[in-house]
Coordinates of C-alpha atoms and ligand atoms in Angstrom, one line a residue:
X854 CA 49.5 143.7 114.6
X855 CA 51.3 140.6 116.1
X856 CA 49.3 138.8 119.0
X857 CA 50.3 138.9 122.7
X858 CA 51.9 136.3 124.1
X859 CA 50.1 134.3 126.9
X860 CA 53.4 132.9 129.0
X861 CA 52.2 129.9 130.7
X862 CA 55.9 129.6 132.0
X863 CA 56.0 132.4 133.7
X864 CA 52.6 132.7 134.8
X865 CA 52.9 128.9 136.0
X866 CA 56.1 130.4 138.4
X867 CA 53.6 133.2 139.7
X868 CA 51.2 130.8 140.5
X869 CA 54.0 128.3 142.6
X870 CA 55.3 131.3 144.4
X871 CA 52.0 132.2 145.6
X872 CA 51.0 129.3 147.1
X873 CA 54.6 128.9 149.5
X874 CA 52.4 131.1 151.9
X875 CA 49.7 128.8 152.1
X876 CA 51.9 125.8 152.2
X877 CA 54.0 127.4 154.9
X878 CA 50.5 128.1 157.0
X879 CA 49.8 124.4 156.8
X880 CA 52.7 122.9 157.7
X881 CA 52.3 125.4 161.0
X882 CA 49.4 123.2 161.6
X883 CA 50.8 120.0 161.3
X884 CA 49.7 119.3 157.3
X885 CA 52.2 119.5 155.4
X886 CA 50.6 118.6 151.7
X887 CA 51.2 115.4 150.2
X888 CA 50.9 113.8 147.0
X889 CA 51.2 110.5 145.6
X890 CA 51.8 110.1 141.7
X891 CA 51.2 106.8 140.5
X892 CA 53.1 105.8 137.5
X893 CA 52.3 102.6 135.2
X894 CA 54.0 101.6 132.2
X895 CA 56.7 102.8 130.3
X896 CA 55.1 105.7 128.0
X897 CA 58.2 108.3 128.0
X898 CA 56.4 111.1 127.5
X899 CA 54.3 110.1 131.1
X900 CA 57.6 110.2 132.8
X901 CA 58.6 112.8 131.9
X902 CA 55.0 114.8 133.0
X903 CA 55.2 112.9 136.2
X904 CA 58.7 114.3 136.6
X905 CA 57.6 117.4 136.5
X906 CA 55.0 117.5 138.4
X907 CA 57.0 115.8 141.5
X908 CA 59.9 118.5 140.9
X909 CA 57.2 121.4 141.1
X910 CA 56.0 120.5 144.4
X911 CA 59.4 119.5 146.0
X912 CA 60.1 123.5 145.3
X913 CA 57.3 124.9 146.8
X914 CA 57.4 122.3 149.7
X915 CA 54.6 120.2 148.4
X916 CA 55.9 116.3 149.7
X917 CA 55.6 113.8 146.6
X918 CA 55.6 110.1 146.7
X919 CA 56.1 108.3 143.5
X920 CA 54.2 105.0 142.9
X921 CA 55.3 103.5 139.7
X922 CA 54.7 100.5 138.0
X923 CA 55.3 98.3 135.0
X924 CA 53.5 98.2 132.1
X925 CA 52.1 94.5 133.2
X926 CA 50.6 95.8 136.5
X927 CA 47.3 94.1 137.2
X928 CA 44.3 95.9 137.8
X929 CA 44.1 94.5 141.1
X930 CA 47.6 95.6 142.5
X931 CA 46.7 98.8 141.0
X932 CA 43.3 99.1 143.0
X933 CA 45.1 97.4 146.6
X934 CA 47.6 100.1 146.0
X935 CA 44.8 103.2 145.0
X936 CA 43.3 102.4 148.7
X937 CA 45.9 102.2 150.9
X938 CA 46.8 105.9 149.4
X939 CA 43.1 106.5 150.2
X940 CA 43.4 105.7 153.7
X941 CA 46.8 107.2 154.2
X942 CA 46.9 110.1 156.1
X943 CA 49.9 111.7 155.0
X944 CA 48.7 111.9 151.0
X945 CA 46.3 114.3 150.3
X946 CA 46.3 113.8 146.7
X947 CA 46.7 111.5 144.2
X948 CA 47.3 111.4 140.3
X949 CA 47.3 108.4 137.9
X950 CA 49.0 109.3 135.4
X951 CA 47.2 108.8 131.6
X952 CA 47.6 106.8 129.7
X953 CA 47.1 103.3 131.9
X954 CA 48.5 100.4 129.5
X955 CA 45.8 99.5 127.7
X956 CA 44.7 96.0 129.3
X957 CA 43.7 98.3 132.3
X958 CA 40.1 99.8 132.6
X959 CA 41.0 103.3 132.8
X960 CA 37.8 104.6 134.3
X961 CA 37.6 101.8 136.9
X962 CA 40.9 102.9 138.0
X963 CA 40.3 106.7 138.1
X964 CA 36.9 105.7 139.7
X965 CA 38.9 103.9 142.8
X966 CA 40.1 107.4 143.3
X967 CA 38.8 108.9 146.6
X968 CA 37.4 112.0 144.9
X969 CA 38.4 114.1 148.0
X970 CA 41.8 113.7 146.9
X971 CA 41.2 113.8 143.1
X972 CA 43.4 116.4 142.3
X973 CA 43.3 115.6 138.8
X974 CA 39.7 116.4 138.6
X975 CA 39.0 113.3 137.0
X976 CA 36.7 111.3 139.4
X977 CA 33.2 111.1 138.4
X978 CA 31.6 113.0 141.3
X979 CA 34.5 116.0 140.6
X980 CA 33.4 116.1 136.9
X981 CA 29.9 115.9 138.0
X982 CA 30.3 119.0 140.3
X983 CA 31.8 120.9 138.2
X984 CA 28.4 120.5 135.7
X985 CA 26.2 121.2 138.0
X986 CA 28.2 124.6 138.6
X987 CA 29.5 123.9 141.7
X988 CA 33.4 122.8 141.6
X989 CA 35.5 120.6 143.9
X990 CA 38.1 119.8 142.1
X991 CA 39.1 120.9 138.2
X992 CA 41.0 119.1 135.3
X993 CA 44.3 121.2 135.8
X994 CA 44.9 121.0 131.7
X995 CA 41.4 123.2 131.7
X996 CA 41.8 125.2 134.9
X997 CA 45.3 125.9 133.7
X998 CA 43.6 127.5 130.1
X999 CA 40.8 129.3 131.9
X1000 CA 43.8 131.0 134.4
X1001 CA 46.1 132.1 131.6
X1002 CA 42.5 133.6 129.8
X1003 CA 42.1 135.8 133.2
X1004 CA 45.7 137.1 133.4
X1005 CA 45.1 138.4 130.1
X1006 CA 42.2 140.0 130.6
X1007 CA 40.8 138.0 127.8
X1008 CA 36.7 138.6 128.3
X1009 CA 34.6 136.2 128.3
X1010 CA 31.1 136.8 128.9
X1011 CA 28.9 136.6 126.1
X1012 CA 31.8 135.5 123.7
X1013 CA 31.9 132.8 121.5
X1014 CA 34.7 129.9 122.6
X1015 CA 34.9 127.2 120.3
X1016 CA 36.8 124.1 122.0
X1017 CA 38.4 122.0 119.4
X1018 CA 38.5 118.2 121.5
X1019 CA 36.1 116.5 123.6
X1020 CA 37.9 114.4 125.6
X1021 CA 37.1 114.0 129.9
X1022 CA 40.2 115.5 130.8
X1023 CA 40.7 118.3 128.9
X1024 CA 38.1 119.1 126.1
X1025 CA 34.4 118.4 128.5
X1026 CA 36.1 120.3 131.4
X1027 CA 37.0 123.4 129.2
X1028 CA 33.4 124.0 128.1
X1029 CA 31.9 123.6 130.8
X1030 CA 34.3 126.1 132.6
X1031 CA 33.6 128.8 130.0
X1032 CA 29.7 128.3 130.5
X1033 CA 30.5 128.7 133.3
X1034 CA 31.9 131.8 132.8
X1035 CA 28.9 132.6 130.5
X1036 CA 30.7 132.3 127.4
X1037 CA 28.5 131.2 125.0
X1038 CA 30.5 127.5 123.9
X1039 CA 31.0 125.6 121.1
X1040 CA 32.5 121.5 121.2
X1041 CA 33.9 120.6 117.9
X1042 CA 35.4 117.0 117.2
X1043 CA 36.6 114.8 114.7
X1044 CA 33.4 114.4 113.2
X1045 CA 32.4 118.1 113.1
X1046 CA 31.9 119.5 109.6
X1047 CA 32.9 123.3 108.8
X1048 CA 35.1 123.1 111.4
X1049 CA 37.0 125.9 109.9
X1050 CA 33.9 127.6 109.5
X1051 CA 33.1 127.6 113.3
X1052 CA 36.5 127.9 114.2
X1053 CA 36.7 131.6 112.5
X1054 CA 33.7 132.7 114.4
X1055 CA 35.8 132.1 117.8
X1056 CA 36.1 134.9 120.1
X1057 CA 38.5 132.1 122.4
X1058 CA 39.7 128.9 120.4
X1059 CA 41.0 126.1 122.7
X1060 CA 43.1 123.5 120.1
X1061 CA 43.2 120.5 122.0
X1062 CA 42.9 117.7 119.2
X1063 CA 45.5 116.5 119.8
X1064 CA 46.6 117.1 115.7
X1065 CA 49.8 118.6 115.3
X1066 CA 49.3 122.3 113.4
X1067 CA 45.9 121.2 112.3
X1068 CA 44.6 125.2 113.2
X1069 CA 45.8 127.6 110.9
X1070 CA 45.6 131.5 110.5
X1071 CA 42.3 131.2 107.8
X1072 CA 40.6 129.5 111.1
X1073 CA 41.2 132.0 113.2
X1074 CA 39.1 135.4 113.9
X1075 CA 41.5 138.4 113.6
X1076 CA 41.7 139.3 117.0
X1077 CA 41.2 136.0 118.6
X1078 CA 42.8 134.5 121.6
X1079 CA 44.2 131.0 120.7
X1080 CA 45.4 129.0 123.3
X1081 CA 47.3 126.1 122.0
X1082 CA 46.7 122.7 124.3
X1083 CA 48.4 120.1 121.5
X1084 CA 51.3 118.7 123.4
X1085 CA 52.5 116.5 120.1
X1086 CA 55.5 114.8 119.8
X1087 CA 57.1 114.9 116.0
X1088 CA 59.3 112.7 114.6
X1089 CA 62.4 113.9 115.8
X1090 CA 61.3 114.7 119.5
X1091 CA 60.1 117.9 119.5
X1092 CA 57.2 119.0 121.2
X1093 CA 54.0 120.4 118.7
X1094 CA 51.2 122.4 119.5
X1095 CA 47.6 121.6 117.7
X1096 CA 47.8 125.5 116.3
X1097 CA 50.4 127.2 113.4
X1098 CA 51.8 129.4 115.6
X1099 CA 53.7 131.3 112.7
X1100 CA 51.1 132.4 110.6
X1101 CA 48.5 132.4 113.5
X1102 CA 49.9 134.8 115.6
X1103 CA 49.8 137.5 113.2
X1104 CA 46.6 137.2 112.9
X1105 CA 45.5 136.7 116.9
X1106 CA 44.8 138.8 119.5
X1107 CA 46.4 136.5 122.1
X1108 CA 47.8 133.5 121.3
X1109 CA 49.9 131.1 123.8
X1110 CA 53.4 128.9 122.9
X1111 CA 53.5 125.5 122.9
X1112 CA 56.2 124.8 124.6
X1113 CA 55.8 127.3 127.6
X1114 CA 52.1 127.7 127.4
X1115 CA 49.4 125.2 128.7
X1116 CA 52.0 122.8 129.5
X1117 CA 53.5 124.4 133.1
X1118 CA 50.1 125.9 134.0
X1119 CA 49.2 122.4 133.9
X1120 CA 51.6 121.3 136.6
X1121 CA 50.9 124.1 138.3
X1122 CA 47.5 123.9 138.8
X1123 CA 48.2 120.4 140.4
X1124 CA 50.1 121.5 142.9
X1125 CA 47.7 124.3 143.8
X1126 CA 44.8 121.7 143.6
X1127 CA 46.9 119.6 146.1
X1128 CA 47.3 122.8 148.5
X1129 CA 43.2 123.0 148.4
X1130 CA 43.2 118.9 149.0
X1131 CA 44.7 119.8 152.3
X1132 CA 43.0 122.6 153.1
X1133 CA 39.8 121.0 152.6
X1134 CA 41.1 117.9 155.0
X1135 CA 41.2 120.1 157.7
X1136 CA 38.0 122.1 157.0
Ligands
GUN728 N1 47.9 112.5 131.0 C1 47.6 113.9 130.2 N2 47.2 114.9 130.7 C2 46.9 114.4 132.5 C3 46.8 115.2 133.5 O1 46.6 116.1 133.3 N3 46.8 114.5 134.1 C4 46.9 113.0 134.6 N4 47.1 112.2 135.0 N5 47.2 112.2 132.9 C5 47.7 112.7 132.2

């Protein structure tokens, strides 16, 4: 039997639509949510992602402002702009699009964002809160994956979840979220031996390695839920996931596609976090 499709595009539209009443309620209190997006350099994919984020905000009445810098921007200039945005009461959420140009210290830049406006959940304080089990802002991609799992009714408690990838923006927070939901979690990465064997034990498999088509049907337990976080570009510019969709869908119980899976959910969760940041600023 073919896997059930987890349609991230449709779910993201639903999440955005459900945020509208909250945005209207905030506006009625004189607090229109505002997001500031910082984009440094000329990475074409980053430009597309930021444009999608700004558009998603506009669509539901969240004000957005784009702060664009050249690839040669100094760290001091970036830090100064972030400090200004931290002070600006009309800005409730700040995101720094990654990757940053190589000469910048990404950790120092992310640390400069006020944790109360850190709608990407990248600040050490927010990662720490998630680790402690009392999250405030959770990184948008793993938060979106969890929402997809819940929407599809995928059981997590007591199940074995395998996360492929250990980045601070996807793999690690994803593992922590699954752990918080009582899954037994294995994190795999580029140095993991017997990756296929571990993956095949997963009831829930989250592929976030950034290696196109690395998860084939032989790595998937029949009936498992497979979520594809990969967003690599092929030579002809097409988006490719980490999962070989055509073969894995014949084995899996659930599967999310690329495109139209996790990507739109990342954007929807950013908007949701921005609305929450606005609410928290009034609390
Ligand atoms: N680069 C890749 N994914 C993300 C994300 O979720 N947020 C930001 N700011 N940059 C990214």
